[in-house]
């Protein structure tokens, strides 16, 4: 995977290894994983359960540090092994967006507030945050449900709001962990296409962990993980 | 965006119930303080209002309120002769419980030193002061007697000629003001048989001594009325109240009377102190401990509720942390909710109290300093209660979102 010559890679993982436990209970969840993504790239990460996909995603998402290896995001080194080189929470706030299998919307906030809160956390003024949140909801086609609580939204609508929230702070990297698992194939594909649209139009790099092989044509690249190791996949014919 | 307010709006029912519960608890805490203040006011009310500068009581006693005191009625005349004394009045007070209109009627019988004292100092809400030496009374409203109502006490019937309000004894029973002689009649009223037995006993005692055997007339007098026997002392009174002349030194007057070996003198303040350190002190400590317990219970309940509310939000808190929310955003969400429950509970307690406290059988006095003190305590317990929730929230890892 190559980076644009004028911009540093959106994310670069170098030799990431994650080991849980020790001695007899030691489990190597991720072994010497290296990957580099440019801004605007959409990458799928495939693999069976327990292959280490979520471990990789949470390591790159700065919520589960690797045992060893180095993570560089937007040209800035952020993790060296288990050692944080930056304020991780502040870094996540400013540079990362997350989407999960469940939308994980905050139940006491309506759709627009769920998006705006991500910006307010990042010190955007409430009025500006709300305005931008409305724009994002409009961009993702759920503006008419802006004032509905999550309970009143369908699964697809919730996931769109979650994507809007992930985009709120214009992150350089969006991490999505099986975002279509709870959706039917039609809506699942819509969400995948949404990631592609977001990546190409907004310049964020997107890593999507998925089991859904039907939408692989949406991605620029596809990787497979097995036994903690990452390898390029030939599923879409675009493998590196 | 105020996350606390949004969460409260979303879980309004639970917050409302919690607030009502805390409010009721705080009302009890507030009421306990009010009952204590009421006790003090009731205990010291008579001393405050009766207008005596000095109290002359039985020697080496702390009467007439903290313990029984008996002094001869003629002490009034002796005291009046002391330089600096403007007036001396006898103080007769005792509690009786009689049946009236088929219900028990407890009255603190208060004797007024007729004719000098007709009860003009008593704040009346209806009727008038005493106009005659016998068979009239002024009743506190808490006795639930009507103006003009007739009450049989002992062998006599007394008419309620005046009504006053808020005049109760240290036990919370309403005061009834009578002339001192009527008060004594009520106090020493004995059934006919008891009188007859006492007279026979007196006669037997006289008959057993030489004088009785040599003076048969004495035997005859012994079975007569006690008033007809000069050798028998007249009925005693509880104390004698003195007012000093304007410009006279009350301490000097007290020092003069203190030299009499049969009495002890207390100033008004000393009498109040005796009441508070004696009768009211245990009640104060009891109520104080009860208050402390209730505050602890309120804190635990509030902490438990805030903790469970926090547990309910663990996933959301993890999500907020994942999005990069600072600790203060999360702490403030929990703290604001605790403070809001505390503040609303306090307001509810105050509002409910204004309706409930006047219906309490004992006086409940809510004073501003007590309200401020409780507000500070509520603030403190709200902060304390939120700490456990905040501590829990701080330990939540962002990857909890994935579980």
Coordinates of C-alpha atoms in Angstrom, one line a residue:
Chain A
X1 CA 0.0 0.0 0.0
X2 CA 1.5 3.3 -1.0
X3 CA 1.2 6.8 0.4
X4 CA 0.7 10.0 -1.5
X5 CA 4.0 11.6 -2.2
X6 CA 2.9 15.0 -0.8
X7 CA 1.1 13.6 2.3
X8 CA 2.3 11.2 5.0
X9 CA 0.4 7.9 5.1
X10 CA -2.9 8.1 7.0
X11 CA -1.7 5.2 9.2
X12 CA 1.3 3.1 9.3
X13 CA 1.6 0.0 11.5
X14 CA 5.1 -1.5 11.7
X15 CA 5.7 -4.9 13.2
X16 CA 2.7 -4.9 15.5
X17 CA 2.6 -7.9 17.9
X18 CA 0.0 -8.5 20.7
X19 CA 0.5 -11.2 23.3
X20 CA -2.1 -11.9 25.9
X21 CA -1.2 -13.7 29.1
X22 CA 2.2 -15.3 29.8
X23 CA 3.8 -18.6 30.2
X24 CA 1.4 -21.5 29.6
X25 CA -1.5 -19.1 29.1
X26 CA 0.3 -17.0 26.5
X27 CA -1.7 -16.3 23.4
X28 CA -0.2 -14.5 20.4
X29 CA -3.2 -12.6 19.0
X30 CA -1.3 -10.6 16.4
X31 CA 2.2 -11.3 15.1
X32 CA 4.4 -8.8 13.3
X33 CA 1.7 -7.0 11.4
X34 CA 2.8 -4.2 9.2
X35 CA 0.5 -2.1 7.0
X36 CA 0.4 1.4 5.5
X37 CA -2.7 3.2 4.3
X38 CA -3.0 6.5 2.4
X39 CA -5.7 9.1 2.9
X40 CA -8.8 8.3 0.9
X41 CA -8.1 4.5 0.8
X42 CA -10.8 2.0 1.8
X43 CA -9.4 -1.3 3.0
X44 CA -11.2 -4.5 4.0
X45 CA -9.9 -6.8 6.6
X46 CA -11.2 -10.4 6.4
X47 CA -10.5 -13.4 8.4
X48 CA -12.2 -16.0 10.7
X49 CA -13.1 -15.3 14.3
X50 CA -10.1 -15.2 16.5
X51 CA -7.8 -14.4 13.7
X52 CA -6.7 -11.1 15.3
X53 CA -8.8 -8.6 13.3
X54 CA -10.3 -6.8 16.3
X55 CA -6.9 -6.9 18.1
X56 CA -5.4 -5.1 15.1
X57 CA -8.2 -2.7 14.9
X58 CA -8.2 -1.8 18.6
X59 CA -4.4 -1.4 18.5
X60 CA -4.5 1.0 15.6
X61 CA -7.5 2.6 17.3
X62 CA -5.3 3.3 20.3
X63 CA -7.6 1.5 22.7
X64 CA -5.6 -1.7 23.2
X65 CA -1.9 -1.1 22.9
X66 CA 0.3 -3.7 21.1
X67 CA 2.9 -5.6 23.0
X68 CA 5.5 -4.4 20.5
X69 CA 5.6 -2.5 17.2
X70 CA 5.1 1.0 16.2
X71 CA 2.0 3.0 15.1
X72 CA 2.3 6.2 13.1
X73 CA -0.9 8.1 12.3
X74 CA -0.9 11.1 9.9
X75 CA 2.9 11.2 10.1
X76 CA 3.0 11.3 13.9
X77 CA 4.4 8.4 15.9
X78 CA 1.8 7.6 18.6
X79 CA 2.7 4.2 20.0
X80 CA 6.0 2.5 20.6
X81 CA 5.1 -0.9 21.9
X82 CA 2.9 -0.4 24.9
X83 CA 4.2 3.1 25.4
X84 CA 2.0 5.9 24.3
X85 CA 3.9 8.8 22.7
X86 CA 0.9 11.2 22.7
X87 CA -2.2 11.8 24.8
X88 CA -4.1 8.9 23.4
X89 CA -7.6 10.2 24.3
X90 CA -6.9 13.6 22.8
X91 CA -5.4 11.9 19.7
X92 CA -8.5 9.7 19.3
X93 CA -10.7 12.7 19.7
X94 CA -8.9 14.6 16.9
X95 CA -7.8 12.0 14.4
X96 CA -9.8 8.8 14.7
X97 CA -13.4 7.8 14.0
X98 CA -15.0 4.5 15.0
X99 CA -17.9 2.5 13.8
X100 CA -18.9 -0.9 15.3
X101 CA -21.2 -3.8 14.6
X102 CA -23.7 -2.1 16.9
X103 CA -24.1 1.6 16.3
X104 CA -23.4 2.3 20.0
X105 CA -25.3 5.5 19.9
X106 CA -25.9 7.2 23.3
X107 CA -29.5 6.4 24.1
X108 CA -30.4 9.7 25.8
X109 CA -29.2 11.8 22.8
X110 CA -31.1 12.2 19.6
X111 CA -29.4 11.6 16.2
X112 CA -28.1 15.1 15.7
X113 CA -26.9 15.3 19.3
X114 CA -25.1 12.0 19.0
X115 CA -23.1 13.5 16.2
X116 CA -22.6 16.9 17.7
X117 CA -21.4 15.5 21.0
X118 CA -18.3 14.1 19.3
X119 CA -17.5 17.6 18.1
X120 CA -18.3 19.3 21.4
X121 CA -15.9 16.8 23.1
X122 CA -13.4 18.2 20.6
X123 CA -14.1 21.8 21.8
X124 CA -16.2 22.8 18.8
X125 CA -18.8 25.4 19.9
X126 CA -22.3 23.9 20.4
X127 CA -24.0 25.9 17.7
X128 CA -21.3 25.1 15.1
X129 CA -21.3 21.4 16.2
X130 CA -25.0 21.1 15.7
X131 CA -24.9 22.8 12.3
X132 CA -22.1 20.5 11.1
X133 CA -23.9 17.5 12.6
X134 CA -27.0 18.4 10.6
X135 CA -24.8 18.7 7.4
X136 CA -23.3 15.2 8.1
X137 CA -26.7 13.7 8.7
X138 CA -27.9 15.3 5.5
X139 CA -24.8 14.0 3.6
X140 CA -25.6 10.5 4.9
X141 CA -29.3 10.7 4.1
X142 CA -30.7 10.7 7.7
X143 CA -31.3 14.4 8.2
X144 CA -35.1 13.8 8.5
X145 CA -34.5 11.7 11.6
X146 CA -32.2 14.2 13.2
X147 CA -34.4 14.7 16.2
X148 CA -35.2 11.1 16.9
X149 CA -33.7 9.1 19.7
X150 CA -31.8 6.0 18.7
X151 CA -34.7 3.8 19.8
X152 CA -36.8 5.3 17.1
X153 CA -34.3 4.7 14.3
X154 CA -33.9 1.5 12.2
X155 CA -30.6 -0.4 12.3
X156 CA -29.5 1.1 9.0
X157 CA -30.3 4.6 10.2
X158 CA -28.5 4.1 13.4
X159 CA -25.4 2.9 11.6
X160 CA -25.6 6.0 9.3
X161 CA -25.7 8.2 12.4
X162 CA -22.7 6.2 13.8
X163 CA -20.8 6.9 10.5
X164 CA -21.8 10.6 10.8
X165 CA -20.4 10.6 14.3
X166 CA -17.2 8.9 13.2
X167 CA -16.8 11.6 10.5
X168 CA -17.6 14.5 12.9
X169 CA -14.1 15.6 13.6
X170 CA -12.8 15.0 10.1
X171 CA -10.6 12.1 11.2
X172 CA -7.6 10.9 9.2
X173 CA -8.6 7.3 9.9
X174 CA -11.9 5.6 10.4
X175 CA -12.0 2.1 11.9
X176 CA -15.1 0.0 11.4
X177 CA -15.5 -3.4 13.1
X178 CA -18.1 -5.5 11.3
X179 CA -20.4 -2.5 10.7
X180 CA -22.8 -4.4 8.5
X181 CA -23.2 -7.5 10.6
X182 CA -26.5 -6.4 12.0
X183 CA -27.9 -5.2 8.7
X184 CA -29.5 -7.0 5.7
X185 CA -27.4 -7.4 2.6
X186 CA -28.9 -4.4 0.8
X187 CA -28.4 -2.1 3.8
X188 CA -25.0 -3.6 4.4
X189 CA -23.9 -2.8 0.9
X190 CA -25.2 0.7 1.3
X191 CA -23.1 1.2 4.4
X192 CA -20.0 -0.2 2.7
X193 CA -20.6 2.2 -0.3
X194 CA -20.9 5.0 2.2
X195 CA -17.4 4.3 3.5
X196 CA -16.1 4.4 0.1
X197 CA -17.9 7.7 -0.6
X198 CA -16.6 9.1 2.6
X199 CA -13.0 8.0 2.0
X200 CA -12.9 9.3 -1.5
X201 CA -14.8 12.5 -0.9
X202 CA -13.4 13.4 2.5
X203 CA -10.0 12.0 2.3
X204 CA -10.2 9.7 5.4
X205 CA -8.6 6.3 5.3
X206 CA -11.0 3.6 6.2
X207 CA -10.3 0.1 7.6
X208 CA -13.3 -2.1 7.7
X209 CA -13.3 -5.5 9.4
X210 CA -15.9 -7.6 7.7
X211 CA -17.1 -11.1 6.9
X212 CA -19.3 -9.9 4.1
X213 CA -17.6 -11.1 0.9
X214 CA -20.4 -9.8 -1.3
X215 CA -19.3 -6.1 -0.9
X216 CA -15.6 -6.6 -1.4
X217 CA -15.7 -4.8 -4.7
X218 CA -16.3 -1.6 -2.8
X219 CA -12.8 -1.7 -1.3
X220 CA -9.6 -0.5 -2.7
X221 CA -7.6 -3.2 -1.0
X222 CA -8.4 -6.4 0.9
X223 CA -6.4 -8.0 3.6
X224 CA -6.8 -11.3 5.3
X225 CA -5.8 -12.2 8.8
X226 CA -5.2 -15.7 10.1
X227 CA -3.6 -16.8 13.3
X228 CA -2.6 -13.2 14.0
X229 CA -0.8 -12.7 10.7
X230 CA -1.8 -10.3 8.0
X231 CA -1.5 -11.0 4.3
X232 CA -2.8 -9.4 1.2
X233 CA -6.0 -11.1 -0.2
X234 CA -6.8 -11.9 -3.8
X235 CA -10.5 -11.7 -3.3
X236 CA -11.0 -8.5 -5.2
X237 CA -8.2 -8.8 -7.6
X238 CA -6.7 -5.6 -6.2
X239 CA -4.3 -7.3 -3.9
X240 CA -0.9 -5.7 -3.3
Chain B
X1 CA -24.5 20.1 25.5
X2 CA -25.5 19.2 29.0
X3 CA -25.3 15.4 29.0
X4 CA -26.6 15.2 32.6
X5 CA -29.8 17.1 31.7
X6 CA -30.3 15.0 28.6
X7 CA -29.9 11.8 30.6
X8 CA -32.3 13.0 33.2
X9 CA -34.9 13.9 30.5
X10 CA -34.5 10.4 29.0
X11 CA -34.8 8.7 32.4
X12 CA -37.2 11.1 33.9
X13 CA -39.4 8.6 35.8
X14 CA -36.4 7.1 37.6
X15 CA -35.0 10.5 38.5
X16 CA -38.3 11.8 39.7
X17 CA -38.8 8.8 42.0
X18 CA -35.3 9.0 43.3
X19 CA -35.7 12.7 44.0
X20 CA -39.0 12.1 45.8
X21 CA -37.3 9.5 47.9
X22 CA -34.4 11.7 48.8
X23 CA -36.7 14.6 49.3
X24 CA -38.8 12.6 51.8
X25 CA -35.7 11.5 53.7
X26 CA -34.4 15.1 53.7
X27 CA -37.8 16.3 55.0
X28 CA -37.4 14.0 58.0
X29 CA -33.8 15.3 58.5
X30 CA -35.2 18.8 58.3
X31 CA -38.0 17.9 60.6
X32 CA -35.7 16.4 63.2
X33 CA -33.8 19.7 63.3
X34 CA -37.1 21.5 63.5
X35 CA -38.4 19.3 66.4
X36 CA -35.1 20.0 68.3
X37 CA -35.6 23.8 67.8
X38 CA -39.2 23.4 68.8
X39 CA -38.2 21.6 72.0
X40 CA -35.9 24.4 72.9
X41 CA -38.5 27.0 72.1
X42 CA -41.2 25.2 74.0
X43 CA -38.9 24.6 77.0
X44 CA -37.8 28.1 77.3
X45 CA -41.0 29.8 76.1
X46 CA -42.5 30.3 79.6
X47 CA -39.3 31.5 81.1
X48 CA -38.9 34.0 78.2
X49 CA -42.5 35.3 78.3
X50 CA -43.3 35.3 81.9
X51 CA -41.1 38.3 82.4
X52 CA -39.2 37.4 85.6
X53 CA -35.7 38.6 86.2
X54 CA -35.0 36.2 89.1
X55 CA -36.4 32.9 90.2
X56 CA -36.3 32.0 93.8
X57 CA -36.6 28.2 94.3
X58 CA -36.1 25.7 97.1
X59 CA -32.6 25.7 98.4
X60 CA -30.1 23.5 96.6
X61 CA -32.5 22.5 93.9
X62 CA -32.6 23.4 90.2
X63 CA -36.4 24.0 90.2
X64 CA -39.0 24.6 89.3
X65 CA -38.6 23.2 85.7
X66 CA -35.6 20.9 85.9
X67 CA -36.7 19.4 89.2
X68 CA -39.4 19.8 91.8
X69 CA -39.1 22.8 94.0
X70 CA -41.3 23.7 97.0
X71 CA -41.2 27.0 98.7
X72 CA -43.6 28.5 101.2
X73 CA -46.1 31.0 99.7
X74 CA -45.0 33.6 102.2
X75 CA -41.6 33.7 100.5
X76 CA -43.3 36.1 98.1
X77 CA -43.7 38.6 100.9
X78 CA -40.1 38.1 102.2
X79 CA -38.7 38.7 98.7
X80 CA -40.8 41.8 98.2
X81 CA -39.0 43.4 101.1
X82 CA -35.6 43.0 99.5
X83 CA -34.2 46.3 98.2
X84 CA -34.3 46.5 94.4
X85 CA -37.3 44.1 94.0
X86 CA -40.1 45.7 92.1
X87 CA -42.5 42.8 92.3
X88 CA -42.7 39.2 93.5
X89 CA -45.2 36.6 92.2
X90 CA -45.7 33.0 93.1
X91 CA -45.1 30.4 90.5
X92 CA -47.4 27.4 90.6
X93 CA -47.1 24.9 87.8
X94 CA -48.0 21.3 87.4
X95 CA -49.3 19.0 84.7
X96 CA -52.6 17.2 85.0
X97 CA -54.4 14.8 82.8
X98 CA -58.1 14.7 83.0
X99 CA -61.0 13.4 80.9
X100 CA -62.9 16.0 79.0
X101 CA -65.6 15.4 76.4
X102 CA -64.6 11.8 76.5
X103 CA -61.0 12.4 75.6
X104 CA -57.9 12.8 77.7
X105 CA -57.0 16.4 78.3
X106 CA -53.4 17.2 79.4
X107 CA -52.9 20.7 80.8
X108 CA -49.9 22.4 82.3
X109 CA -51.7 24.2 85.0
X110 CA -50.1 27.6 85.5
X111 CA -50.9 29.7 88.5
X112 CA -51.0 33.5 88.1
X113 CA -50.4 35.6 91.2
X114 CA -53.8 37.2 91.5
X115 CA -54.5 40.1 91.7
X116 CA -51.1 41.5 90.6
X117 CA -50.9 39.1 87.7
X118 CA -54.1 38.7 85.7
X119 CA -52.3 37.3 82.6
X120 CA -52.2 40.6 80.8
X121 CA -48.7 39.6 79.5
X122 CA -50.1 36.5 77.8
X123 CA -50.5 37.1 74.0
X124 CA -54.2 36.4 73.5
X125 CA -55.7 35.4 70.2
X126 CA -59.3 35.6 71.5
X127 CA -61.1 36.6 74.7
X128 CA -59.6 38.4 77.6
X129 CA -57.3 38.1 80.6
X130 CA -58.6 36.9 84.0
X131 CA -61.2 39.2 85.6
X132 CA -62.0 37.3 88.7
X133 CA -60.1 35.5 91.4
X134 CA -61.7 32.1 90.7
X135 CA -63.1 29.8 88.1
X136 CA -61.7 31.4 85.0
X137 CA -58.9 30.2 82.8
X138 CA -56.9 31.2 79.8
X139 CA -56.2 28.2 77.5
X140 CA -53.6 27.5 74.9
X141 CA -55.2 26.6 71.5
X142 CA -53.5 23.3 71.4
X143 CA -55.8 22.2 74.3
X144 CA -58.6 22.5 71.7
X145 CA -60.9 24.3 74.1
X146 CA -63.4 26.9 72.9
X147 CA -63.9 30.3 74.3
X148 CA -66.7 30.1 76.9
X149 CA -66.3 26.4 77.3
X150 CA -66.6 25.1 80.8
X151 CA -64.1 22.5 82.1
X152 CA -64.5 20.5 85.3
X153 CA -61.2 20.2 87.1
X154 CA -61.4 18.7 90.5
X155 CA -64.5 19.8 92.3
X156 CA -64.8 23.1 90.4
X157 CA -65.8 24.2 86.9
X158 CA -63.6 26.7 85.1
X159 CA -64.7 28.8 82.1
X160 CA -62.3 29.5 79.3
X161 CA -62.2 33.3 79.1
X162 CA -59.2 33.7 76.9
X163 CA -57.3 31.8 74.2
X164 CA -53.6 32.0 73.5
X165 CA -51.4 30.3 71.0
X166 CA -48.0 28.7 71.1
X167 CA -47.9 28.5 74.9
X168 CA -46.9 25.0 75.7
X169 CA -44.8 23.4 78.4
X170 CA -41.5 21.6 78.0
X171 CA -43.4 18.4 77.4
X172 CA -45.4 19.9 74.6
X173 CA -48.7 20.1 76.5
X174 CA -50.7 23.3 76.3
X175 CA -50.7 25.7 79.1
X176 CA -53.8 26.6 81.1
X177 CA -53.5 29.8 83.2
X178 CA -55.5 30.1 86.4
X179 CA -55.1 32.2 89.5
X180 CA -52.5 30.7 91.7
X181 CA -55.1 29.7 94.3
X182 CA -57.2 27.9 91.7
X183 CA -54.1 26.2 90.4
X184 CA -53.3 25.0 93.9
X185 CA -56.9 23.8 94.4
X186 CA -56.6 21.8 91.2
X187 CA -53.2 20.5 92.3
X188 CA -54.2 19.5 95.8
X189 CA -57.7 18.4 95.0
X190 CA -58.4 15.2 96.9
X191 CA -61.4 12.9 96.9
X192 CA -63.7 13.2 100.0
X193 CA -62.6 9.8 101.2
X194 CA -58.9 10.7 101.1
X195 CA -59.7 13.9 103.1
X196 CA -61.6 11.9 105.6
X197 CA -58.8 9.3 106.0
X198 CA -56.2 12.1 106.3
X199 CA -58.2 13.8 109.0
X200 CA -58.6 10.5 110.9
X201 CA -54.9 9.9 110.5
X202 CA -54.2 13.4 111.9
X203 CA -56.5 12.8 114.8
X204 CA -54.8 9.4 115.5
X205 CA -51.4 11.1 115.5
X206 CA -52.5 13.8 117.9
X207 CA -54.1 11.3 120.1
X208 CA -50.9 9.5 120.4
X209 CA -49.0 12.4 122.0
X210 CA -49.4 13.8 125.5
X211 CA -50.7 17.1 124.2
X212 CA -53.5 15.4 122.4
X213 CA -54.5 13.4 125.5
X214 CA -54.5 16.5 127.7
X215 CA -56.1 18.9 125.2
X216 CA -59.2 17.2 123.8
X217 CA -60.0 20.3 121.8
X218 CA -56.9 19.6 119.7
X219 CA -58.4 16.2 118.7
X220 CA -61.5 18.0 117.6
X221 CA -59.5 20.6 115.5
X222 CA -57.4 17.8 114.0
X223 CA -60.4 16.3 112.2
X224 CA -61.4 19.7 110.8
X225 CA -60.3 21.5 107.7
X226 CA -56.5 21.9 107.3
X227 CA -57.0 25.6 106.9
X228 CA -58.4 25.8 110.3
X229 CA -55.2 24.4 111.9
X230 CA -52.7 27.2 112.2
X231 CA -49.9 24.7 113.0
X232 CA -50.2 23.2 109.6
X233 CA -48.3 25.2 106.9
X234 CA -50.3 26.6 104.0
X235 CA -49.9 24.9 100.6
X236 CA -46.5 25.5 99.1
X237 CA -45.7 27.0 95.7
X238 CA -43.1 25.9 93.2
X239 CA -41.1 29.2 93.1
X240 CA -41.3 32.9 93.5
X241 CA -40.6 35.1 90.5
X242 CA -39.0 38.5 91.0
X243 CA -38.8 41.5 88.8
X244 CA -36.2 44.1 89.8
X245 CA -36.7 47.8 89.8
X246 CA -35.5 49.8 86.8
X247 CA -31.8 50.6 87.4
X248 CA -31.5 48.1 90.2
X249 CA -28.7 45.5 89.9
X250 CA -30.3 42.0 89.5
X251 CA -27.1 40.3 90.5
X252 CA -27.0 42.4 93.8
X253 CA -30.6 41.4 94.5
X254 CA -29.8 37.8 93.8
X255 CA -26.8 37.9 96.1
X256 CA -28.9 39.3 98.9
X257 CA -31.5 36.6 98.6
X258 CA -28.8 33.9 98.1
X259 CA -27.8 34.6 101.7
X260 CA -31.0 33.1 102.9
X261 CA -30.1 29.5 103.6
X262 CA -33.5 28.0 102.6
X263 CA -33.6 29.2 98.9
X264 CA -31.5 29.3 95.8
X265 CA -31.8 32.1 93.2
X266 CA -31.4 31.8 89.5
X267 CA -31.4 34.6 86.9
X268 CA -33.6 34.2 83.8
X269 CA -30.6 33.0 81.7
X270 CA -29.5 30.5 84.3
X271 CA -33.0 29.1 84.4
X272 CA -32.9 28.8 80.5
X273 CA -29.5 27.1 80.8
X274 CA -30.8 24.7 83.4
X275 CA -33.6 23.8 81.1
X276 CA -31.4 23.3 78.1
X277 CA -28.7 21.4 79.8
X278 CA -31.1 19.2 81.7
X279 CA -34.4 18.4 80.2
X280 CA -33.6 19.2 76.6
X281 CA -30.1 18.0 76.4
X282 CA -30.9 14.3 76.1
X283 CA -33.6 14.9 73.5
X284 CA -31.1 17.1 71.6
X285 CA -28.5 14.4 71.6
X286 CA -31.1 11.8 70.6
X287 CA -32.5 13.9 67.8
X288 CA -28.9 14.8 66.8
X289 CA -27.9 11.2 66.5
X290 CA -31.0 10.3 64.6
X291 CA -30.3 13.2 62.3
X292 CA -26.7 12.0 61.7
X293 CA -28.1 8.5 61.0
X294 CA -30.6 9.8 58.5
X295 CA -27.9 11.8 56.8
X296 CA -25.7 8.7 56.5
X297 CA -28.7 6.7 55.2
X298 CA -29.5 9.5 52.7
X299 CA -25.8 9.5 51.5
X300 CA -25.8 5.8 51.1
X301 CA -29.1 5.7 49.2
X302 CA -28.0 8.6 47.0
X303 CA -24.6 7.0 46.4
X304 CA -26.3 3.7 45.6
X305 CA -28.7 5.3 43.1
X306 CA -25.9 7.4 41.5
X307 CA -23.8 4.2 41.3
X308 CA -26.5 2.2 39.6
X309 CA -27.3 5.0 37.3
X310 CA -23.6 5.1 36.4
X311 CA -23.5 1.3 35.9
X312 CA -26.4 1.7 33.5
X313 CA -24.3 4.2 31.5
X314 CA -21.1 2.3 31.6
X315 CA -21.3 1.4 27.9
X316 CA -22.1 5.1 27.0
X317 CA -19.3 6.3 29.2
X318 CA -16.9 3.8 27.4
X319 CA -18.2 5.2 24.1
X320 CA -17.6 8.8 25.3
X321 CA -14.0 7.8 26.3
X322 CA -13.5 6.1 23.0
X323 CA -14.5 9.3 21.3
X324 CA -11.9 11.1 23.4
X325 CA -14.1 12.7 26.1
X326 CA -12.0 14.2 28.9
X327 CA -12.5 12.8 32.4
X328 CA -14.1 16.0 33.5
X329 CA -16.9 15.6 30.9
X330 CA -17.7 12.2 32.4
X331 CA -17.2 13.3 36.1
X332 CA -19.4 16.3 35.5
X333 CA -22.2 14.1 34.0
X334 CA -22.3 12.1 37.2
X335 CA -21.7 15.0 39.6
X336 CA -24.4 17.2 38.1
X337 CA -26.9 14.4 38.4
X338 CA -26.1 13.9 42.0
X339 CA -26.2 17.6 42.7
X340 CA -29.5 17.9 40.9
X341 CA -31.1 15.1 42.8
X342 CA -29.8 16.6 46.1
X343 CA -30.9 20.1 45.2
X344 CA -34.4 19.0 44.0
X345 CA -34.7 16.7 47.0
X346 CA -33.9 19.5 49.3
X347 CA -36.4 21.9 47.6
X348 CA -39.0 19.1 47.8
X349 CA -38.3 18.5 51.4
X350 CA -38.7 22.2 52.2
X351 CA -41.9 22.4 50.2
X352 CA -43.4 19.3 51.8
X353 CA -42.3 20.4 55.2
X354 CA -44.3 23.6 55.0
X355 CA -47.4 21.5 54.7
X356 CA -46.4 18.6 57.0
X357 CA -44.7 20.3 59.9
X358 CA -47.6 22.4 61.2
X359 CA -49.6 19.1 61.5
X360 CA -47.0 17.6 63.8
X361 CA -48.2 17.2 67.4
X362 CA -45.1 19.0 68.7
X363 CA -43.8 22.4 67.6
X364 CA -41.5 22.2 64.6
X365 CA -39.4 25.3 64.2
X366 CA -37.4 25.6 60.9
X367 CA -34.8 28.3 61.2
X368 CA -32.7 29.8 58.4
X369 CA -29.3 28.8 59.8
X370 CA -30.5 25.2 60.1
X371 CA -31.8 25.4 56.5
X372 CA -28.4 26.7 55.3
X373 CA -26.6 24.1 57.4
X374 CA -28.7 21.3 55.8
X375 CA -28.2 22.8 52.3
X376 CA -24.4 22.6 52.9
X377 CA -24.8 19.0 54.2
X378 CA -26.9 18.0 51.1
X379 CA -24.3 19.6 48.8
X380 CA -21.6 17.6 50.7
X381 CA -23.5 14.3 50.6
X382 CA -24.3 14.8 46.9
X383 CA -20.6 15.3 46.1
X384 CA -19.7 12.3 48.3
X385 CA -22.4 10.1 46.8
X386 CA -21.2 10.9 43.3
X387 CA -17.6 9.9 44.1
X388 CA -18.3 6.2 44.0
X389 CA -20.0 6.6 40.6
X390 CA -17.2 8.8 39.3
X391 CA -14.5 6.4 40.5
X392 CA -16.3 3.6 38.7
X393 CA -16.6 5.7 35.5
X394 CA -13.0 6.6 35.7
X395 CA -12.0 2.9 35.7
X396 CA -14.1 2.1 32.5
X397 CA -11.9 1.3 29.6
X398 CA -12.9 2.6 26.1
X399 CA -12.6 -0.9 24.7
X400 CA -15.6 -1.8 26.9
X401 CA -17.6 -0.6 23.9
X402 CA -16.6 -3.8 22.0
X403 CA -18.0 -6.1 24.7

